[in-house]
PDB file of C-alpha atoms in Angstrom:
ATOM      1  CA  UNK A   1      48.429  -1.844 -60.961  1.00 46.00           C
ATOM      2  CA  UNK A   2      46.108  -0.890 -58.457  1.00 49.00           C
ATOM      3  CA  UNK A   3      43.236  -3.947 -57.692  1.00 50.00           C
ATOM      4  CA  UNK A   4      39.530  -2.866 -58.846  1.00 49.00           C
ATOM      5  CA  UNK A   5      37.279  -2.417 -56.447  1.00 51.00           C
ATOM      6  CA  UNK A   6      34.281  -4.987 -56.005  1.00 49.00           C
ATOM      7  CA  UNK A   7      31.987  -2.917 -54.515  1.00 49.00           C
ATOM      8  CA  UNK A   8      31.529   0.625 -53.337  1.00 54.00           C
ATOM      9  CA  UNK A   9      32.425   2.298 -50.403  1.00 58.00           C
ATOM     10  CA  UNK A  10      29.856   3.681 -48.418  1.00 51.00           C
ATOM     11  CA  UNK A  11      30.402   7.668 -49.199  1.00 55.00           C
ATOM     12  CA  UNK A  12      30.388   6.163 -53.208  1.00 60.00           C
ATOM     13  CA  UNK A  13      26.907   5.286 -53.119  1.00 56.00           C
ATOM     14  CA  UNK A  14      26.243   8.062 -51.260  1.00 53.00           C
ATOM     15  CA  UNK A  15      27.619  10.128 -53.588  1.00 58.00           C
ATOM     16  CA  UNK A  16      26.085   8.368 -56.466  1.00 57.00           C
ATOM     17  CA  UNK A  17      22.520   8.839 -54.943  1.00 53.00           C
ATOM     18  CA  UNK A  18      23.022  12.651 -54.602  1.00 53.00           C
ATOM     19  CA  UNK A  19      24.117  13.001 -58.052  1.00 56.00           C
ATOM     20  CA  UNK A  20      21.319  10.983 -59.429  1.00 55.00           C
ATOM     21  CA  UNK A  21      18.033  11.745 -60.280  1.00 55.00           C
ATOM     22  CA  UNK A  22      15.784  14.263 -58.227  1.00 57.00           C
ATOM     23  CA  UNK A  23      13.718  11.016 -56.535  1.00 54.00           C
ATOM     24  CA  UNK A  24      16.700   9.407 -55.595  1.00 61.00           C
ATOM     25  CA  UNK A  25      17.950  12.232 -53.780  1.00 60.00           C
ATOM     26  CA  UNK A  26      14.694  12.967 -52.104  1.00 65.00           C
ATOM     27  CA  UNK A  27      14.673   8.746 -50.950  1.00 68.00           C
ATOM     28  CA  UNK A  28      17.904   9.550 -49.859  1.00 63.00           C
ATOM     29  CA  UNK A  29      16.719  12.746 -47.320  1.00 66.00           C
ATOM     30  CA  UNK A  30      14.335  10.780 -46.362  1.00 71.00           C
ATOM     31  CA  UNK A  31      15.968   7.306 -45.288  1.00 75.00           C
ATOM     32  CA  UNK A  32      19.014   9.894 -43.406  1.00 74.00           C
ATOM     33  CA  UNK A  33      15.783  11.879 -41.924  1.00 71.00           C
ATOM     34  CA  UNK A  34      14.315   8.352 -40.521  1.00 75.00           C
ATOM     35  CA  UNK A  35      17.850   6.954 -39.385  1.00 76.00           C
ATOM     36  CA  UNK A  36      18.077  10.298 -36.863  1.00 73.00           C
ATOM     37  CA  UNK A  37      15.000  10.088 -35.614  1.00 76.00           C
ATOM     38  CA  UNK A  38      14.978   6.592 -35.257  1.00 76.00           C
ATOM     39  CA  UNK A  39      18.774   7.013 -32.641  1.00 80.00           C
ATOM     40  CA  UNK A  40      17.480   9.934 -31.236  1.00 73.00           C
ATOM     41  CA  UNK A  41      14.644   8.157 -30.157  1.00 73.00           C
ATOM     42  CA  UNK A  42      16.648   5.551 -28.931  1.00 73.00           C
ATOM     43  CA  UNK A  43      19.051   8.046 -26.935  1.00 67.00           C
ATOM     44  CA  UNK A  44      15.687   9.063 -25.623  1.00 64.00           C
ATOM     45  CA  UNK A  45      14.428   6.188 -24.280  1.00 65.00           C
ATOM     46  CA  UNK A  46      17.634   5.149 -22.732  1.00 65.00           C
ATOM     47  CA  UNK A  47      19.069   8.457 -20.976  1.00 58.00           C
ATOM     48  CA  UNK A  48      17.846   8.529 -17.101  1.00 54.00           C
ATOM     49  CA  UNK A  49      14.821  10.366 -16.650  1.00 54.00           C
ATOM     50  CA  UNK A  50      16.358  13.237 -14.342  1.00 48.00           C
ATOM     51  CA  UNK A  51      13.334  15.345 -14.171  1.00 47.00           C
ATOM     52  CA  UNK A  52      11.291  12.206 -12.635  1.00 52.00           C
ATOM     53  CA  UNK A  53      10.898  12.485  -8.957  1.00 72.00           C
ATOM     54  CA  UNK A  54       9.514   9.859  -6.432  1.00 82.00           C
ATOM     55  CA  UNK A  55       8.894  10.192  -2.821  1.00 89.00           C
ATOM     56  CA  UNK A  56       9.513   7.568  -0.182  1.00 91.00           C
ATOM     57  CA  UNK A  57       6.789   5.346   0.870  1.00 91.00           C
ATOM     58  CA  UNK A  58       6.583   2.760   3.779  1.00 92.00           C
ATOM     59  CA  UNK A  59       5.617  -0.560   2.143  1.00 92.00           C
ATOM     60  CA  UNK A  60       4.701  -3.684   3.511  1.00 92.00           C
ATOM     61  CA  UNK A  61       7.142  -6.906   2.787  1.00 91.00           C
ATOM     62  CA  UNK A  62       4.552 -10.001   3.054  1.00 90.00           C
ATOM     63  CA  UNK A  63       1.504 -11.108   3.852  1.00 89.00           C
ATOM     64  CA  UNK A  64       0.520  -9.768   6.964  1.00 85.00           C
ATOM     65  CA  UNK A  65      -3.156 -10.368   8.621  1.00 79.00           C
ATOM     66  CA  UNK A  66      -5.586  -7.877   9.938  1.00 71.00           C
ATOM     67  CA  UNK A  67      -4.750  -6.977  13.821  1.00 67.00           C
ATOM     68  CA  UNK A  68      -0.940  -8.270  13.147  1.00 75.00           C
ATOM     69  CA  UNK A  69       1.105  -5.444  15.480  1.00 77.00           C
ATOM     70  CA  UNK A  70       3.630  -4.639  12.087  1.00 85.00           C
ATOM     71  CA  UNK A  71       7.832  -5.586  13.076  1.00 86.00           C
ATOM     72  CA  UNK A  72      10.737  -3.350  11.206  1.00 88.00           C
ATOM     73  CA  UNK A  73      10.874  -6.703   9.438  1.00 90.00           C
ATOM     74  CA  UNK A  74       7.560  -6.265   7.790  1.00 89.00           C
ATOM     75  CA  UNK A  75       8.357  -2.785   6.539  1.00 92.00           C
ATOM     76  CA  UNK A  76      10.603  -1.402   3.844  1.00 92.00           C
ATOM     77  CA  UNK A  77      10.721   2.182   2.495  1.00 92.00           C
ATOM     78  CA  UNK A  78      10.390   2.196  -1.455  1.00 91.00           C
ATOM     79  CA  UNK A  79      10.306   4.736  -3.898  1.00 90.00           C
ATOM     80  CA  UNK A  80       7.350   6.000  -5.245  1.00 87.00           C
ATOM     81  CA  UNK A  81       6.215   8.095  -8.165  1.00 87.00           C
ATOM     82  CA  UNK A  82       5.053  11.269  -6.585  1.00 83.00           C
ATOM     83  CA  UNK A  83       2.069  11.453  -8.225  1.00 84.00           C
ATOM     84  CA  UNK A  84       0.590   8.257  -7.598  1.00 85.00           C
ATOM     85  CA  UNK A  85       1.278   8.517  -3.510  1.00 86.00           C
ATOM     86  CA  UNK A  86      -1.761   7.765  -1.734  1.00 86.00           C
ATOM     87  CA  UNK A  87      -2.778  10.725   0.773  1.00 87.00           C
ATOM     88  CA  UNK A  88      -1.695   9.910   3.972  1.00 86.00           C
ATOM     89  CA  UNK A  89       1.074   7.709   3.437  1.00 88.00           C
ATOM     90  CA  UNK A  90       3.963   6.470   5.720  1.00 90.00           C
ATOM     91  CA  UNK A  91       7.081   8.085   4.567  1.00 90.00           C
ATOM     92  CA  UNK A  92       9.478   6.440   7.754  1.00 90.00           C
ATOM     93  CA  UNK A  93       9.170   2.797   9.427  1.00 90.00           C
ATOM     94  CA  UNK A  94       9.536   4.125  12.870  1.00 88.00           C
ATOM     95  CA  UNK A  95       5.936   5.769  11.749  1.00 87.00           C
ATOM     96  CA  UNK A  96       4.630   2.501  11.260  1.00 87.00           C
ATOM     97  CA  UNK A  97       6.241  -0.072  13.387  1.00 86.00           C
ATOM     98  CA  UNK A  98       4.650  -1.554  16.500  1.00 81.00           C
ATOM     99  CA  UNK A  99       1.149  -0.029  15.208  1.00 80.00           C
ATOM    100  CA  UNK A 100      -1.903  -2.630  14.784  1.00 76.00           C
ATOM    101  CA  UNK A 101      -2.814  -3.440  11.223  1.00 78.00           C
ATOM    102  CA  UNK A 102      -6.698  -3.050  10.899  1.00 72.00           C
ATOM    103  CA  UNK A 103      -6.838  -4.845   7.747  1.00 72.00           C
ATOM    104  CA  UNK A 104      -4.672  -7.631   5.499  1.00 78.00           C
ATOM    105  CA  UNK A 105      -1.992  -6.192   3.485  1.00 86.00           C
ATOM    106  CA  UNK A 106      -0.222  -7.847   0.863  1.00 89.00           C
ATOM    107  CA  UNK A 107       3.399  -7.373  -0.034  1.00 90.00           C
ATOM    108  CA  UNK A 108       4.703  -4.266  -1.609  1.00 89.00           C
ATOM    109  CA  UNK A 109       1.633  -2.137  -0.677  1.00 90.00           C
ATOM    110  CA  UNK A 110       2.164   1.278   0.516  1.00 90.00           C
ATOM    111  CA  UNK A 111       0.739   1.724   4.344  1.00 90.00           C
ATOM    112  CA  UNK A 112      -1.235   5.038   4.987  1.00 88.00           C
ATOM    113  CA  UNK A 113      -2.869   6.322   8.355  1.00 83.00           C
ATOM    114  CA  UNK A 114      -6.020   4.864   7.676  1.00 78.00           C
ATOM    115  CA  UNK A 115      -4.744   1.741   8.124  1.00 80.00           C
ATOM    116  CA  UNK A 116      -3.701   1.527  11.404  1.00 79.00           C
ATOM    117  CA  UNK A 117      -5.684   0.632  14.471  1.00 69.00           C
ATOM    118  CA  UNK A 118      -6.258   3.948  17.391  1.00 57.00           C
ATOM    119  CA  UNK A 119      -8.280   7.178  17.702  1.00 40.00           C
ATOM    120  CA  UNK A 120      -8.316   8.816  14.455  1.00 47.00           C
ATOM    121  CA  UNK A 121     -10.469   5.307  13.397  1.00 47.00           C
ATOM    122  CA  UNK A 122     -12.603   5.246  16.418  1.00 43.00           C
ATOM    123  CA  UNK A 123     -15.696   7.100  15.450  1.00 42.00           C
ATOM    124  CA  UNK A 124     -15.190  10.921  15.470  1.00 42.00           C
ATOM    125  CA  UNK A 125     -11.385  11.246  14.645  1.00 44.00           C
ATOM    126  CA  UNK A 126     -10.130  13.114  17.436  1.00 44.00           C
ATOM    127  CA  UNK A 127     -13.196  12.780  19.776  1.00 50.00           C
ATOM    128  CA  UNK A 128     -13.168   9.554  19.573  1.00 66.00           C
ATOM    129  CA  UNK A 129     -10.624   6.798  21.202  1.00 76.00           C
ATOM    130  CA  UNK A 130      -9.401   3.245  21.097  1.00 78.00           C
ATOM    131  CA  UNK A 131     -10.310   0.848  23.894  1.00 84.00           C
ATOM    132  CA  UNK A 132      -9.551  -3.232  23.908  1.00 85.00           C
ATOM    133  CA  UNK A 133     -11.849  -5.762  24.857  1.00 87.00           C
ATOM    134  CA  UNK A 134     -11.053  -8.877  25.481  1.00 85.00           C
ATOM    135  CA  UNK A 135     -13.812 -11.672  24.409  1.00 81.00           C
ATOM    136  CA  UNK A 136     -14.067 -15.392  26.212  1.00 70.00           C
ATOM    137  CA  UNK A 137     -16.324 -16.604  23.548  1.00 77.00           C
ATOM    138  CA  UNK A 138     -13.397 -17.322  20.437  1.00 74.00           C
ATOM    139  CA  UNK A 139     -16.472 -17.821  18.507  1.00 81.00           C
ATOM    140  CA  UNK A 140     -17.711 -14.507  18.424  1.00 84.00           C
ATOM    141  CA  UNK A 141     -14.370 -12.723  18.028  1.00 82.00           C
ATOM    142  CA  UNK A 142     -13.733 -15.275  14.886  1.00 82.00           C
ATOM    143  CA  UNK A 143     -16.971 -13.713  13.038  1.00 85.00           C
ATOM    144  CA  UNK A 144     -16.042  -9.562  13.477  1.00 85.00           C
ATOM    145  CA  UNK A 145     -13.977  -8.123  11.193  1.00 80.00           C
ATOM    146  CA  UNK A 146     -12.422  -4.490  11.033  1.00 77.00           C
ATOM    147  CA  UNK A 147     -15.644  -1.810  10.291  1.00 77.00           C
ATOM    148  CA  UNK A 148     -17.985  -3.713  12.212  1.00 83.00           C
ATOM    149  CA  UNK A 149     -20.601  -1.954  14.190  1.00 86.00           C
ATOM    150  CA  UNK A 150     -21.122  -3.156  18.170  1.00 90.00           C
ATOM    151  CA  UNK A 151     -22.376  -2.648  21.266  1.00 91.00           C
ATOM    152  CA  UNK A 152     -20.421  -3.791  24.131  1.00 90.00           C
ATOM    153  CA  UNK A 153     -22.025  -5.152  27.182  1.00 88.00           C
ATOM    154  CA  UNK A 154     -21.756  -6.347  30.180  1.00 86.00           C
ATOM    155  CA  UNK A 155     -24.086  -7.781  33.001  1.00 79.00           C
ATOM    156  CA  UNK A 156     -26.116  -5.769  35.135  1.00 71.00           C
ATOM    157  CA  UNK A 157     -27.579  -5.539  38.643  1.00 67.00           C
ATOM    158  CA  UNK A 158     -30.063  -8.521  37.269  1.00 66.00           C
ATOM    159  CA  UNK A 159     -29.086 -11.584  35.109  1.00 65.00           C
ATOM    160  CA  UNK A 160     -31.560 -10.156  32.437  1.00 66.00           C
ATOM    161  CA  UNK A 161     -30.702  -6.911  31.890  1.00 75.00           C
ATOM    162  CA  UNK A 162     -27.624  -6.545  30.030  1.00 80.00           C
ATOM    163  CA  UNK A 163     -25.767  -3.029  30.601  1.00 85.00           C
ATOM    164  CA  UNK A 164     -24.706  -1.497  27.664  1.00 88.00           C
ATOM    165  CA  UNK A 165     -21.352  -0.001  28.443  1.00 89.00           C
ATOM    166  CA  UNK A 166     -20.469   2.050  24.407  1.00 89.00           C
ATOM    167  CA  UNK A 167     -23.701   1.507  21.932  1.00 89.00           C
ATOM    168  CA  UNK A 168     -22.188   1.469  18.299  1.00 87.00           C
ATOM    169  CA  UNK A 169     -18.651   0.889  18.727  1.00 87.00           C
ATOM    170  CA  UNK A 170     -16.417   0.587  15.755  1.00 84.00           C
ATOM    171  CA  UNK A 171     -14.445  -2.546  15.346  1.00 85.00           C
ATOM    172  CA  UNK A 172     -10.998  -1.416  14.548  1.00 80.00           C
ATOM    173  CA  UNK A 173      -9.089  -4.669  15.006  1.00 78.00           C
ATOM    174  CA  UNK A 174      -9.177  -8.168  15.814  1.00 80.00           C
ATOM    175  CA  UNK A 175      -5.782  -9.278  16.893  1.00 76.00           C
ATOM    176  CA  UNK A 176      -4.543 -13.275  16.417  1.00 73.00           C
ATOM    177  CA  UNK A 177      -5.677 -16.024  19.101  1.00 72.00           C
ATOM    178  CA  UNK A 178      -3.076 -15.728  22.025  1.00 69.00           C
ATOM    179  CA  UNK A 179      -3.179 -19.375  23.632  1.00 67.00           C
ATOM    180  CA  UNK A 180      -1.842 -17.826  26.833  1.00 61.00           C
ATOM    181  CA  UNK A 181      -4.606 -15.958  27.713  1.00 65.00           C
ATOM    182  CA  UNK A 182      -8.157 -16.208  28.533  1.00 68.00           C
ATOM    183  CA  UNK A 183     -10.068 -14.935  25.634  1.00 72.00           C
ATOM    184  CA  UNK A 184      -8.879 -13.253  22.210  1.00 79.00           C
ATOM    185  CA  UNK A 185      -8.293  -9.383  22.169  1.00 82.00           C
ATOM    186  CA  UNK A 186     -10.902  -7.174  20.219  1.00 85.00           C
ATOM    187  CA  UNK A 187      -9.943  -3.344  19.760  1.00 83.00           C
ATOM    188  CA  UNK A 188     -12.658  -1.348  19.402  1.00 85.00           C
ATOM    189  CA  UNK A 189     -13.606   2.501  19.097  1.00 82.00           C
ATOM    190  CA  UNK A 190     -15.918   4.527  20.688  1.00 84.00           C
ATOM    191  CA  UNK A 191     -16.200   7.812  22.474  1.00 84.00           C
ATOM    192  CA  UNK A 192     -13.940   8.659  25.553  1.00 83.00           C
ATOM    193  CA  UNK A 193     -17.311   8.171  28.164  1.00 86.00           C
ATOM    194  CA  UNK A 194     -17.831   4.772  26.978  1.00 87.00           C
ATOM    195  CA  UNK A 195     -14.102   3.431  26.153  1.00 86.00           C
ATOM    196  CA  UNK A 196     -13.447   4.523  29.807  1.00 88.00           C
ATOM    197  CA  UNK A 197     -17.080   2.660  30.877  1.00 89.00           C
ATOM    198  CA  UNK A 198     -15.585  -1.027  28.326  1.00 88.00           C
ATOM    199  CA  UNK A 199     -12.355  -0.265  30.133  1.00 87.00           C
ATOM    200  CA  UNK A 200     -13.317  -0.074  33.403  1.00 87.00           C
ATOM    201  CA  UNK A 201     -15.849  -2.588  33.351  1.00 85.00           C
ATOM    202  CA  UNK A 202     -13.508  -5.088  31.731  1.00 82.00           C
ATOM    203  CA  UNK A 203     -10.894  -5.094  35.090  1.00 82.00           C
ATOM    204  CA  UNK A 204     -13.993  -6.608  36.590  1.00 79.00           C
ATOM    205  CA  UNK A 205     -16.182  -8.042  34.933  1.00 78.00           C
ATOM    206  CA  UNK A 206     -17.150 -10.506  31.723  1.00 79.00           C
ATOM    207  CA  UNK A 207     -18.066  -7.964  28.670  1.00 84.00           C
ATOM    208  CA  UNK A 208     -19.064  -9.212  25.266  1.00 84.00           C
ATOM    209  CA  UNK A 209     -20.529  -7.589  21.828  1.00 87.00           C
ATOM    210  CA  UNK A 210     -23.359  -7.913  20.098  1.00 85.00           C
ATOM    211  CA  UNK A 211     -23.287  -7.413  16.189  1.00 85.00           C
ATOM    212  CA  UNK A 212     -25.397  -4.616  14.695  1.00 81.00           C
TER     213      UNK A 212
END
């Protein structure tokens, strides 16, 4: 004799459902309706996004200061979602490494041109150029930052009249103490005339800034 059954199978209450009552079998469309949606959703969410592009992007990989000259070791190349790449941006380290950082980056931010010290920051993009000075008063050097406005100077023919060699300069970057030498490196920008005048002037002779 064949054993009763407890409870229904699965396809029984099914069944049952379907054969009921007009509500049931519209609760029934309606939980099966929910069910696929709810999986396909699910399928959704899960499947790899192949129609999702990113770019690569030169990023930094710690805390580096302004005027730091970036190392391959400070770089990595990341992917990046190709609509949220900043204009300008580094897409290869050899692009990036052994340039001068004019400002702090922090880890895992993408680098773009801007950011790097030489002519296209010195006043007038092309016109301009990228000239260092080199400051024996630590003091001074301590106090500028990248974007500050000065004029370079230098002594003239008499004690009290200063020459100004490049009026308005641009501050581009202020690289880290070097205890070998004799004063801490300022780059600065200004048009070719004066650069080559702060250049020149600073084989010879003492020049210093004055904050505008």
């Amino acid at each position: 004799m064949t054993r009763a059954r407890l409870a229904p199978r699965l396809h029984d209450r099914l069944g049952a459902l379907a054969a009921g009552p007009g509500w049931r079998r519209l609760a029934l469309l309606r939980r099966t309706a929910a069910a696929v949606l709810a999986t396909a959703a699910l399928v959704l969410a899960l499947a790899p996004r192949t129609g999702a592009s990113g770019v690569p992007l030169v990023v930094t990989t710690a805390d580096i200061p302004a005027g730091s000259t970036l190392r391959a070791e400070h770089l990595a190349v990341r992917e990046w979602p190709a609509g949220l790449a900043p204009a300008g941006s580094v897409r290869d380290v050899s692009d990036a490494e052994g340039r001068v950082l004019v400002g702090g980056a922090r880890p895992g931010e993408p680098l773009t041109d801007v950011r790097f010290a030489g002519a296209g920051l010195a006043a007038g993009g092309d016109r301009g150029a990228a000239v260092p000075v080199r400051l024996a008063d630590a003091g001074v050097a301590a106090v500028l930052v990248p974007g500050n406005r000065v004029d370079v100077v230098t002594v003239g023919a008499h004690t009290d009249e200063p020459l100004v060699l490049a009026a308005g300069a641009t501050v581009l970057a202020v690289l880290p103490e070097d205890r070998g030498s004799s004063g801490r490196l300022v780059l600065v920008g200004a048009p070719p005339g004066q650069a080559a005048r702060v250049a020149a002037a600073s084989l010879t002779e003492q020049v210093a800034v004055t904050l505008r």
